[in-house]
mmCIF file of C-alpha atoms in Angstrom:
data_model
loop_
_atom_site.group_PDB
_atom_site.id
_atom_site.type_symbol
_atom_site.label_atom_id
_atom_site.label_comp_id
_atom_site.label_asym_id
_atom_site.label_seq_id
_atom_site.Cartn_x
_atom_site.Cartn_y
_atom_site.Cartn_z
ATOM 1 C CA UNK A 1 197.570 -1.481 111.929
ATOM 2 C CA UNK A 2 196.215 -3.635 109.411
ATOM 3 C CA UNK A 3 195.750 -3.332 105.445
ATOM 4 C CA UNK A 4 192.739 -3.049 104.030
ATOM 5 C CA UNK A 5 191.335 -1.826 100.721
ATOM 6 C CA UNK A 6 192.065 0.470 97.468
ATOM 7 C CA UNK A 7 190.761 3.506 98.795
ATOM 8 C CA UNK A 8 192.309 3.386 102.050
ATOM 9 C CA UNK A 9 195.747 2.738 100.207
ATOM 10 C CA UNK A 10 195.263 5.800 98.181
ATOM 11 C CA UNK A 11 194.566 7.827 101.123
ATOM 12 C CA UNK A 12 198.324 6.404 102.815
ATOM 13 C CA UNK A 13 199.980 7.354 99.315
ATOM 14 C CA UNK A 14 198.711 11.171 99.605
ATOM 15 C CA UNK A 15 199.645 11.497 103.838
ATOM 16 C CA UNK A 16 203.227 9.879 102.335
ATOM 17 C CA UNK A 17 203.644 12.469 99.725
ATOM 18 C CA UNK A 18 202.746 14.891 102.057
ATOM 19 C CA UNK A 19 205.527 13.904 104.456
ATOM 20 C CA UNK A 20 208.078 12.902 101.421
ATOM 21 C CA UNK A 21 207.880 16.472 100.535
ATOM 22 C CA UNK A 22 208.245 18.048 103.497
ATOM 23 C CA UNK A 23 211.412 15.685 103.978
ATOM 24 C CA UNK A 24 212.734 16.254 100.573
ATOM 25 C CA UNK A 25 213.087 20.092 100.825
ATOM 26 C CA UNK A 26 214.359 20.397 104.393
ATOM 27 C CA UNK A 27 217.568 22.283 104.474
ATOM 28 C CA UNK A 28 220.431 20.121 105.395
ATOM 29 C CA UNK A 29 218.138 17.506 107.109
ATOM 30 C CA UNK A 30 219.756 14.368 107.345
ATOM 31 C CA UNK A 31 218.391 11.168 105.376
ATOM 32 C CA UNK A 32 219.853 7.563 107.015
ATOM 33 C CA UNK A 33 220.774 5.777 104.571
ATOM 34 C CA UNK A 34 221.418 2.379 107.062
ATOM 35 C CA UNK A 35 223.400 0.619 103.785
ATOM 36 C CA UNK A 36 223.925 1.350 100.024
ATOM 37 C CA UNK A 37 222.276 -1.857 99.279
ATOM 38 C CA UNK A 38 219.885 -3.035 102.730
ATOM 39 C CA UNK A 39 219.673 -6.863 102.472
ATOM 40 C CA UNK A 40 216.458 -8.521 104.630
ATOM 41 C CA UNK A 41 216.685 -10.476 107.342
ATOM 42 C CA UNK A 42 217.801 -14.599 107.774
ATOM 43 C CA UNK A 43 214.763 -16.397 108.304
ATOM 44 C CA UNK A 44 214.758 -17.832 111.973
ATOM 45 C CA UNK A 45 212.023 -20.201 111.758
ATOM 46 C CA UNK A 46 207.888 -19.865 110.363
ATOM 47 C CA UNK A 47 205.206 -19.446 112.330
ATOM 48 C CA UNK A 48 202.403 -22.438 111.966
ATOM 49 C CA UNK A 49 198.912 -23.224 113.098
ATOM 50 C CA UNK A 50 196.904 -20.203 112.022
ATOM 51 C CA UNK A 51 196.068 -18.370 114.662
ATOM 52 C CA UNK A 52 199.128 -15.639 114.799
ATOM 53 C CA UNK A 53 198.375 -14.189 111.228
ATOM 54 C CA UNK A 54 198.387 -10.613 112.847
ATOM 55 C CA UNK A 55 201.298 -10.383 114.988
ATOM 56 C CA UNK A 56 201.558 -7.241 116.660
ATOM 57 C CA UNK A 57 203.910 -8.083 119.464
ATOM 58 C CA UNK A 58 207.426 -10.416 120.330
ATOM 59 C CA UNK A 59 209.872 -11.293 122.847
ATOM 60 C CA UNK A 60 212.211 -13.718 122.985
ATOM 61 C CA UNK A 61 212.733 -16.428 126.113
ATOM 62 C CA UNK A 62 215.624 -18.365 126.959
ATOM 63 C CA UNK A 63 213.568 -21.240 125.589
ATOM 64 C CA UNK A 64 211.490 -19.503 122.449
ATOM 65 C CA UNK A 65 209.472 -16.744 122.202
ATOM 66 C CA UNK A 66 206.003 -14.952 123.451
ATOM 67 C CA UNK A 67 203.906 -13.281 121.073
ATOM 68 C CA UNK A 68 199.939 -11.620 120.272
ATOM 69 C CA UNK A 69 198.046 -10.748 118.051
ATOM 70 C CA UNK A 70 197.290 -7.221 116.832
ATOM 71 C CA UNK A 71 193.188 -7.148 118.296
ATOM 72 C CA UNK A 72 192.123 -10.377 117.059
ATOM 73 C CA UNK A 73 188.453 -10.781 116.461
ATOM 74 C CA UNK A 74 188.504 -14.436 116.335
ATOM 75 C CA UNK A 75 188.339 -15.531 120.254
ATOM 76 C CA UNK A 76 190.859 -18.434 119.705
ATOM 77 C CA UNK A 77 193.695 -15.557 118.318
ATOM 78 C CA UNK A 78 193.105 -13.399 121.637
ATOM 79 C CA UNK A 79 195.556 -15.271 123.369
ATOM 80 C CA UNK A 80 199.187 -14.878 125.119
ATOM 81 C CA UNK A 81 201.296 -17.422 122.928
ATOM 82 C CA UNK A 82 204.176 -19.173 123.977
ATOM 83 C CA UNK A 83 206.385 -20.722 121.483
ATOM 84 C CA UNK A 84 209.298 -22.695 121.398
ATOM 85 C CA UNK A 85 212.564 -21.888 119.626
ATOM 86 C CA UNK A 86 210.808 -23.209 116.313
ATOM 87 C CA UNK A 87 208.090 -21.441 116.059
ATOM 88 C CA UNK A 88 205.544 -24.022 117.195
ATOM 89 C CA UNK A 89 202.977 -22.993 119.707
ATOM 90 C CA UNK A 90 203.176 -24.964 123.235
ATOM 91 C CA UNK A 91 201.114 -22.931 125.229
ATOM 92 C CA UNK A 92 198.805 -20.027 125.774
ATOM 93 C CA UNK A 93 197.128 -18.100 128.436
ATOM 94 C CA UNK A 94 193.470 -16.277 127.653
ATOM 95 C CA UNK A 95 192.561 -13.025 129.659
ATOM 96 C CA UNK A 96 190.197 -12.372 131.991
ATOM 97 C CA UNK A 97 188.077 -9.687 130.077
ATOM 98 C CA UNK A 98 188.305 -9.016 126.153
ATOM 99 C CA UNK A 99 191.580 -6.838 125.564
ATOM 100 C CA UNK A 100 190.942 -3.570 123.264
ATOM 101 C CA UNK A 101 193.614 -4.103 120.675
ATOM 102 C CA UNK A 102 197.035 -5.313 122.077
ATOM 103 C CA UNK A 103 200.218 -4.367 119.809
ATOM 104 C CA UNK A 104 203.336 -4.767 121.590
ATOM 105 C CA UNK A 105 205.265 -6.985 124.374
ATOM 106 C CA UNK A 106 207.985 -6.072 126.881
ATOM 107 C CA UNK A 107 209.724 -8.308 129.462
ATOM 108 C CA UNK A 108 210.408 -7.008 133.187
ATOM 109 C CA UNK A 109 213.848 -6.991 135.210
ATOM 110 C CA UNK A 110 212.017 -9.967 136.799
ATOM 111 C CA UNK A 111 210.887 -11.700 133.820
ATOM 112 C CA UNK A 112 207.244 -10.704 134.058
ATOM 113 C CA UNK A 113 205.496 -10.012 130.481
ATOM 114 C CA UNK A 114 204.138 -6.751 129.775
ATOM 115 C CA UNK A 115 201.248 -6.796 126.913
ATOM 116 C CA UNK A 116 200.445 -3.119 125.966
ATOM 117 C CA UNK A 117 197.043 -2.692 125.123
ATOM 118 C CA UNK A 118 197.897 0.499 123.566
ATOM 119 C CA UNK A 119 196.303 0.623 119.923
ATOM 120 C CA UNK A 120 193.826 2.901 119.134
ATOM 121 C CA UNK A 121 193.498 3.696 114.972
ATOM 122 C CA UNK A 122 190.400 5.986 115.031
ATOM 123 C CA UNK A 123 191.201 7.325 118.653
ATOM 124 C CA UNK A 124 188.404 6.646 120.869
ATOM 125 C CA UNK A 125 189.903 5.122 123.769
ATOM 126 C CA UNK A 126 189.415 6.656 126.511
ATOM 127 C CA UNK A 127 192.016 4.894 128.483
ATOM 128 C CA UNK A 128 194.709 2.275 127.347
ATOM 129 C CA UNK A 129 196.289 -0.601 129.665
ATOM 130 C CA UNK A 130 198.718 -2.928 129.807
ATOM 131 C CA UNK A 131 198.504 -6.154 130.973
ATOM 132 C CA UNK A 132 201.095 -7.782 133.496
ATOM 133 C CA UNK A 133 201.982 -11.941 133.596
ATOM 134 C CA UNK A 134 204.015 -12.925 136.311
ATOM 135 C CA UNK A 135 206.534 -15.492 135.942
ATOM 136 C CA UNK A 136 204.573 -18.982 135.715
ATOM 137 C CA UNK A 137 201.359 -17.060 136.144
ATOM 138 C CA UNK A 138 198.347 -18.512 133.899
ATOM 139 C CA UNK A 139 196.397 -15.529 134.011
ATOM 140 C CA UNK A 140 197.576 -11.560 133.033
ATOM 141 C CA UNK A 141 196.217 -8.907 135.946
ATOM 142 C CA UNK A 142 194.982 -5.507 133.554
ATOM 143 C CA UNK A 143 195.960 -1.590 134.540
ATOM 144 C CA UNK A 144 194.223 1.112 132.986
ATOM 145 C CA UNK A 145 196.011 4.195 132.416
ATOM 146 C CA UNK A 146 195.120 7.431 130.372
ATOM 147 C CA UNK A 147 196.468 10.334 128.816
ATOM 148 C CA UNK A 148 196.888 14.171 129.784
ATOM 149 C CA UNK A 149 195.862 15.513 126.134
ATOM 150 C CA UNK A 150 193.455 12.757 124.532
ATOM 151 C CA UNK A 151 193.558 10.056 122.862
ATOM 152 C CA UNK A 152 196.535 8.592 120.991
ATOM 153 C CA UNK A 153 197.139 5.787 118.898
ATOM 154 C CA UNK A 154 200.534 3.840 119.976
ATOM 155 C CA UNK A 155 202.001 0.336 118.972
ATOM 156 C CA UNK A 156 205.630 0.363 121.318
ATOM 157 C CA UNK A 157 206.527 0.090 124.821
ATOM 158 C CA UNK A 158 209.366 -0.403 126.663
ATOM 159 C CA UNK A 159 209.862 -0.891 130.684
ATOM 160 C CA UNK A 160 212.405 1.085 132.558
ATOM 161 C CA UNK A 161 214.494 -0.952 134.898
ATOM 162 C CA UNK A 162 212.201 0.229 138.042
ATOM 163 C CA UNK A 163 209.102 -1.160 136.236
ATOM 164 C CA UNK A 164 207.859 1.990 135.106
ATOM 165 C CA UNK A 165 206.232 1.174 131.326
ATOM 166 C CA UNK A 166 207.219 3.942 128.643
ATOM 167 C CA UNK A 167 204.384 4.440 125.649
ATOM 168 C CA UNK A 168 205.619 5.461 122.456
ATOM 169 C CA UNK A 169 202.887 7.162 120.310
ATOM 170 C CA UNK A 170 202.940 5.704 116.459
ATOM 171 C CA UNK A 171 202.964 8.884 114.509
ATOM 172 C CA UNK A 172 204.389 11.498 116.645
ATOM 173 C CA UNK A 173 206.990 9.532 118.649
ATOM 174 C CA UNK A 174 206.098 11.156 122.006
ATOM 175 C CA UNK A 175 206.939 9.465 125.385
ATOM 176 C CA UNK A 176 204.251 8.818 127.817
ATOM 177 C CA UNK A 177 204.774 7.130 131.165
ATOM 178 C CA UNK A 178 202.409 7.199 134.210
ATOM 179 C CA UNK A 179 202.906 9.610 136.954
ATOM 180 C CA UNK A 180 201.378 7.542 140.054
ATOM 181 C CA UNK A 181 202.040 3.699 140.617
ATOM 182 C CA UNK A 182 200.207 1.333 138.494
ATOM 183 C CA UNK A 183 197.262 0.202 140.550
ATOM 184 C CA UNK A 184 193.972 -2.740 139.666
ATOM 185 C CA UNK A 185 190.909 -1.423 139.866
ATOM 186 C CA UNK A 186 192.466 2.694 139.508
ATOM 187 C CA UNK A 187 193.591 4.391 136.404
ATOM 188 C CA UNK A 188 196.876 5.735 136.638
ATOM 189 C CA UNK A 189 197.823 9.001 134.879
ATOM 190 C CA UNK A 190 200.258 9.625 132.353
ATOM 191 C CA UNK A 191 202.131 12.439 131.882
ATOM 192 C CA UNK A 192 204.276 13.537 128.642
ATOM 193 C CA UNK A 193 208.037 12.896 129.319
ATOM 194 C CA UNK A 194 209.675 13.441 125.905
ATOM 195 C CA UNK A 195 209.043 13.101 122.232
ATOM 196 C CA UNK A 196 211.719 11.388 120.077
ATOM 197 C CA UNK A 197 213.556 12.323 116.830
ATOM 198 C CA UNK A 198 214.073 9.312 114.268
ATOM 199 C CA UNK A 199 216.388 10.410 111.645
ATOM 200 C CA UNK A 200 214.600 10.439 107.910
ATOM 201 C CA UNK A 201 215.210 6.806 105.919
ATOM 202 C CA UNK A 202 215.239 5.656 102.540
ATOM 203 C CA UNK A 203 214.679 1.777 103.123
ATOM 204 C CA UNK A 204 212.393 0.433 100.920
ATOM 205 C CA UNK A 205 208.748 -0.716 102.650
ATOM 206 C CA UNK A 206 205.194 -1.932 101.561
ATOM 207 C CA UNK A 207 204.097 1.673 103.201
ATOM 208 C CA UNK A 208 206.770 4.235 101.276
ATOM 209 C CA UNK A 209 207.219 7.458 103.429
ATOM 210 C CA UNK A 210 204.560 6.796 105.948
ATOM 211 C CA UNK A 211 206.439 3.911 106.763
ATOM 212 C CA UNK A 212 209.512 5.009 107.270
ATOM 213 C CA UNK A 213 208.073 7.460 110.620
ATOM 214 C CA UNK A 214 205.788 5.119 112.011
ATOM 215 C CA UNK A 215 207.270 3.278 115.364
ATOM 216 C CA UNK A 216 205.497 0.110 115.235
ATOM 217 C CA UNK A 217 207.618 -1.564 118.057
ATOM 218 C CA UNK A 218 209.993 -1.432 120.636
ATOM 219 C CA UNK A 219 212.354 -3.576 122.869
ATOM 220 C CA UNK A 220 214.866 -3.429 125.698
ATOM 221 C CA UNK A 221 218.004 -5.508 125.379
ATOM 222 C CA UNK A 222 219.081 -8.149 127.889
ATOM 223 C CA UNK A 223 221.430 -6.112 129.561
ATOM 224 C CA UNK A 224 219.219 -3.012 129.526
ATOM 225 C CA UNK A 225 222.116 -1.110 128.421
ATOM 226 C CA UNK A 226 220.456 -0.420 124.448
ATOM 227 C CA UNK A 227 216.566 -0.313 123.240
ATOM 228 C CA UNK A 228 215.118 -0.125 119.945
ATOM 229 C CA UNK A 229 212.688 1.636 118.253
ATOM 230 C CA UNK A 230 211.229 -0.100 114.992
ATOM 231 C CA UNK A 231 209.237 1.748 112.214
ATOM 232 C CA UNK A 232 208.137 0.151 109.159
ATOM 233 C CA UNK A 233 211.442 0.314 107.993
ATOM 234 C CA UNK A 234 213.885 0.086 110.043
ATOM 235 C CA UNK A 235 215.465 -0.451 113.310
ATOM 236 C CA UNK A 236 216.763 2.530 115.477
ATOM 237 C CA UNK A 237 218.975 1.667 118.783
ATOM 238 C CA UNK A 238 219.943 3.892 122.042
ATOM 239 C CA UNK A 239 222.225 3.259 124.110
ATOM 240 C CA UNK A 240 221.219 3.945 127.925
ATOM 241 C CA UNK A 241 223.107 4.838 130.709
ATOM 242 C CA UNK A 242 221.975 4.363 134.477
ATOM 243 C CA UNK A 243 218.926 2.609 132.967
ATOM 244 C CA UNK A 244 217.441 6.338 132.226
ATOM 245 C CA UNK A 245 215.416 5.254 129.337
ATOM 246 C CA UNK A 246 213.953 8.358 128.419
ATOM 247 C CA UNK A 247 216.926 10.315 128.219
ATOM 248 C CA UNK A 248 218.474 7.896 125.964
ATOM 249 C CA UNK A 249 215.132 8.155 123.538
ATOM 250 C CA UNK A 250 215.266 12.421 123.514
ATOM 251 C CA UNK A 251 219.443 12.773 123.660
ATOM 252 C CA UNK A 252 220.698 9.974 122.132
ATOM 253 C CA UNK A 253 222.003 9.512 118.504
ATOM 254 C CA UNK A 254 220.611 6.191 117.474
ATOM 255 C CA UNK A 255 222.261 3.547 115.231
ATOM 256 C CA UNK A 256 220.204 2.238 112.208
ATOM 257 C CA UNK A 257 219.333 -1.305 111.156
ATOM 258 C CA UNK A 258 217.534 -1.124 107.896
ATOM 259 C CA UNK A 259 214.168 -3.727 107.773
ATOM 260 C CA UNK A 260 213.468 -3.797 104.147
ATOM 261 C CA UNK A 261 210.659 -4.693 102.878
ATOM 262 C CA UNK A 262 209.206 -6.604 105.598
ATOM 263 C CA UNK A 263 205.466 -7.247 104.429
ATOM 264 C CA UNK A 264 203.855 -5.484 107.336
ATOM 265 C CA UNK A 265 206.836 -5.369 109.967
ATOM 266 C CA UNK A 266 205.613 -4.136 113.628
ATOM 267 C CA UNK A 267 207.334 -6.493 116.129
ATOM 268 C CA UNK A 268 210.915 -6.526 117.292
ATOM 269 C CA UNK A 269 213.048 -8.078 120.405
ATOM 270 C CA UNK A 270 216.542 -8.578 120.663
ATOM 271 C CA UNK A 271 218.019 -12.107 120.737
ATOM 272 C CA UNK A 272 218.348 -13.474 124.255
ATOM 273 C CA UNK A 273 222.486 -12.719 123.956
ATOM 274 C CA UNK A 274 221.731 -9.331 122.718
ATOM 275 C CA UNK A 275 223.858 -9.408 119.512
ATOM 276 C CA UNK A 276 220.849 -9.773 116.917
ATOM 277 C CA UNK A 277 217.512 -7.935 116.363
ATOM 278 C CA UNK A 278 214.417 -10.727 115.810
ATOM 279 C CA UNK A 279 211.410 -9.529 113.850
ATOM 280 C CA UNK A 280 207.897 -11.199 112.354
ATOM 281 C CA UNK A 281 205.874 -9.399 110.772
ATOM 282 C CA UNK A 282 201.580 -9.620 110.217
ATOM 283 C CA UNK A 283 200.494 -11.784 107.399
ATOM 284 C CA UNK A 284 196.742 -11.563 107.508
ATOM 285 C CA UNK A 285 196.738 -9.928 103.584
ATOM 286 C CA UNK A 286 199.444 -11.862 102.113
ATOM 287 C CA UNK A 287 198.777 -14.537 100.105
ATOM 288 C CA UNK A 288 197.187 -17.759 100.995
ATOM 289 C CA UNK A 289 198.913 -19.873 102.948
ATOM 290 C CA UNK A 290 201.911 -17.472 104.079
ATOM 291 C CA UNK A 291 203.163 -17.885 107.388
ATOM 292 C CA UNK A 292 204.953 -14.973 109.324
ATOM 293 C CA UNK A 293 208.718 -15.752 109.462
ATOM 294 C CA UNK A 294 211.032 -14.839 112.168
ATOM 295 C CA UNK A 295 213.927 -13.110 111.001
ATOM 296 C CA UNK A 296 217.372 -12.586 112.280
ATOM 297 C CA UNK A 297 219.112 -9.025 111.937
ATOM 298 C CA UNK A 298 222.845 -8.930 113.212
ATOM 299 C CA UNK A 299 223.526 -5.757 115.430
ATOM 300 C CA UNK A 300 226.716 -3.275 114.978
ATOM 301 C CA UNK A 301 229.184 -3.545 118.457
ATOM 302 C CA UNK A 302 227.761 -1.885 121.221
ATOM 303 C CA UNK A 303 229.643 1.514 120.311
ATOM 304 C CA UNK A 304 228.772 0.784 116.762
ATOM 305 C CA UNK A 305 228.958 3.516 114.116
ATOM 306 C CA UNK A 306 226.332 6.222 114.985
ATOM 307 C CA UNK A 307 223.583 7.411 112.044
ATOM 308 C CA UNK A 308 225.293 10.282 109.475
ATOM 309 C CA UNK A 309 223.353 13.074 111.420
ATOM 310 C CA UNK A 310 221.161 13.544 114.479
ATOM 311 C CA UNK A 311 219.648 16.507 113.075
ATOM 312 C CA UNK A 312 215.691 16.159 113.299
ATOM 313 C CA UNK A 313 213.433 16.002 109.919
ATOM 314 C CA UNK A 314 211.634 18.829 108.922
ATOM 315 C CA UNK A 315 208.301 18.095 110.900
ATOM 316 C CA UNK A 316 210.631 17.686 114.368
ATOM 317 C CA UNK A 317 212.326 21.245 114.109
ATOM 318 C CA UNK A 318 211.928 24.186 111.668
ATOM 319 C CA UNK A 319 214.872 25.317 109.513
ATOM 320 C CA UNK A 320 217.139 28.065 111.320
ATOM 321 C CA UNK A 321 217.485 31.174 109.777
ATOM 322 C CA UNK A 322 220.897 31.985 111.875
ATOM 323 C CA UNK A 323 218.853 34.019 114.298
ATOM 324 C CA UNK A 324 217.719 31.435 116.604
ATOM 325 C CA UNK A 325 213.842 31.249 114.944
ATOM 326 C CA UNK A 326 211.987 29.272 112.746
ATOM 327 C CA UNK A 327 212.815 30.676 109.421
ATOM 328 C CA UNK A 328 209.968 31.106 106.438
ATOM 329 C CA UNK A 329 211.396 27.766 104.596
ATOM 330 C CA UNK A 330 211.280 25.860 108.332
ATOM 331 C CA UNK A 331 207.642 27.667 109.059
ATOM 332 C CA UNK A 332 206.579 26.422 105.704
ATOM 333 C CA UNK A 333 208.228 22.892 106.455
ATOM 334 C CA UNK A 334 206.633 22.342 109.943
ATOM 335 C CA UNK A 335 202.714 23.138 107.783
ATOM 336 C CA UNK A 336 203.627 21.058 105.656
ATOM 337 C CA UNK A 337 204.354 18.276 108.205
ATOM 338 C CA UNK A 338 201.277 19.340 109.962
ATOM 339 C CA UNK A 339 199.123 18.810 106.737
ATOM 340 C CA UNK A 340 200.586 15.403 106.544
ATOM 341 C CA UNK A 341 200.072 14.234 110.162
ATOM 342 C CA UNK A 342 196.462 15.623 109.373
ATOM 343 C CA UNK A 343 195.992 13.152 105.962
ATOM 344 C CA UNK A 344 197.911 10.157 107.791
ATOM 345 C CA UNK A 345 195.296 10.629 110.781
ATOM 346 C CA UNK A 346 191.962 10.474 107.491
ATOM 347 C CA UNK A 347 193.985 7.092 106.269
ATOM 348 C CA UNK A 348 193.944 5.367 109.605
ATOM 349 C CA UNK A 349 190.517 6.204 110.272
ATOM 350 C CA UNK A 350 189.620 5.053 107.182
ATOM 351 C CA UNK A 351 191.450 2.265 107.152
ATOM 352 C CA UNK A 352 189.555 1.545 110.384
ATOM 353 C CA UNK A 353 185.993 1.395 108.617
ATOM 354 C CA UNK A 354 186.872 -0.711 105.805
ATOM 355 C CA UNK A 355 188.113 -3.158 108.531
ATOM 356 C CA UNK A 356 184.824 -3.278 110.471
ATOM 357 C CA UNK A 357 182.734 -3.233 107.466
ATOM 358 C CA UNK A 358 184.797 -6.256 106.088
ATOM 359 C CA UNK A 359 184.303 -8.011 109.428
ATOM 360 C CA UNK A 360 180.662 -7.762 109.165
#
């Protein structure tokens, strides 16, 4: 997602309140609160050259890191970018046919890089793909793949251990992975295989309460025993057992790793000996002559301290009213999550056609 314009910001304000009050009111809901006093990340190293200003997507390699842009209109930006373990660029590799807009990276079991072409702000698509680079491979082979229930607009993906890629819609955290084997030339089908709960935050962000519930990232850990979730934010981390991904997303309680701040934070990969979360964030409306900063994010132990409360947010699960059923105050609180989900959906697309038009 990128930021553009007054009006457009106004619109995100009124989708946040929205969602702030639904929050705010919920019965007993639980708001993580990662630390009393969230401190940002230690830089890693700075980004140079120019042409990653919109970084949507990261990894990290035994020898750097891989990264894209967030659908770069500028030719010379639409590019697979290596980089070494300072930040310098040492090679890239182009695709085939002009990608749609690409917003996150995954790595394989066999070290083959996923790019999910998954964005869609004013959803239109009418299928999304990912793109799949072998291992010394100098040129990405594209699958399509398309939804059950229309179109979505999605920024993470992980990979399961079997190679099956996971999509994680941006607003409503729902899980979508394909029901047939990936195939060239074929679009595979996805089917719905969970949705996922975040716990409510407080951590301060450029984006206020929309921020804090849109997953902008995700990432598996070396061992593939944790992932992550980013929003915003902050950092959210599984733990996974028998590689069962999705299970870990719907059951699992998730330890939090606040993000503050970050100036537009939507990429995230964990170091290559899994004890730190790495993060960069999009620059393209900073000021002049910023350059996107890699940032270091030590992890809790493996059986670190869990968040207060798994209890979902108001828009994930109406209030009980000891009967079993939605009481009036959760009814109420679920509208009112709807309404906001409604307004965030207005901002995007607006924020969509001040883009274009600013392009022109």
């Amino acid at each position: 997602m990128r930021r553009r314009g007054n009006g457009t910001r106004r619109l995100r304000v009124a989708a946040g309140t929205v969602v702030v009050l639904a929050v705010a009111t919920a019965p007993g809901g639980a708001v993580a609160d990662p630390t009393s006093a969230p401190a940002p990340g230690t830089p890693v190293c700075e980004v140079r050259g120019g042409r990653l200003s919109e970084i949507s997507g990261m990894v990290a390699t035994d020898d750097g890191f891989v990264m894209i842009n967030d659908g770069a209109d500028d030719e010379a930006r639409r590019r697979i970018f290596f980089l070494d373990d300072r930040c310098s660029v040492v090679r890239t590799v182009s695709y085939p046919s002009r990608p749609r807009d690409t917003e996150d990276l995954a790595v394989g079991a066999d070290g083959t890089v996923w790019v999910a072409d998954i964005g869609d702000n004013d959803r239109s698509r009418q299928t999304i793909a990912v793109w799949k680079l072998p291992p010394g491979a100098d040129r990405p082979v594209l699958y399509r793949m398309a939804y059950p229930d229309g179109p979505h607009d999605a920024e993470a993906l992980l990979v399961t251990g079997d190679d099956r890629p996971v999509v994680v819609t941006k607003y409503s955290a729902n899980l979508y992975a394909p029901s047939a084997a990936l195939r060239t030339g074929a679009t595979a089908p996805l089917v719905k295989v969970g949705q996922v709960r975040l716990p409510a935050s407080t951590t301060s962000n450029p984006f206020g309460a929309l921020g804090r519930t849109a997953v902008t990232g995700a990432a598996t850990a070396p061992d593939g025993h944790r992932i992550v979730l980013r929003t915003y934010a902050d950092a959210y981390e599984f733990d996974v057992t028998d590689g069962d991904v999705v299970t870990a997303l719907t059951g699992g309680t998730p330890r939090i790793i606040a993000l503050p701040d970050e100036p537009q934070g939507e990429s995230v990969t964990y170091s290559r000996d899994g004890r730190s979360l790495l993060t960069v964030s999009e620059t393209a409306d900073q000021p002049p002559g910023t350059m996107p900063a890699v940032r270091r994010y030590p992890l809790p132990a493996a059986a670190g301290s869990p968040a207060p409360s798994s209890t979902p947010g108001p828009t994930a699960r109406a209030a009980d009213d000891g009967t079993g059923r939605p009481g009036a105050v959760g009814t109420y609180l679920v509208a009112a999550g709807a309404l906001g989900l409604a307004l965030i959906a207005v901002g995007l697309l607006a924020l969509t056609r001040a883009r274009r038009a600013r392009s022109r």
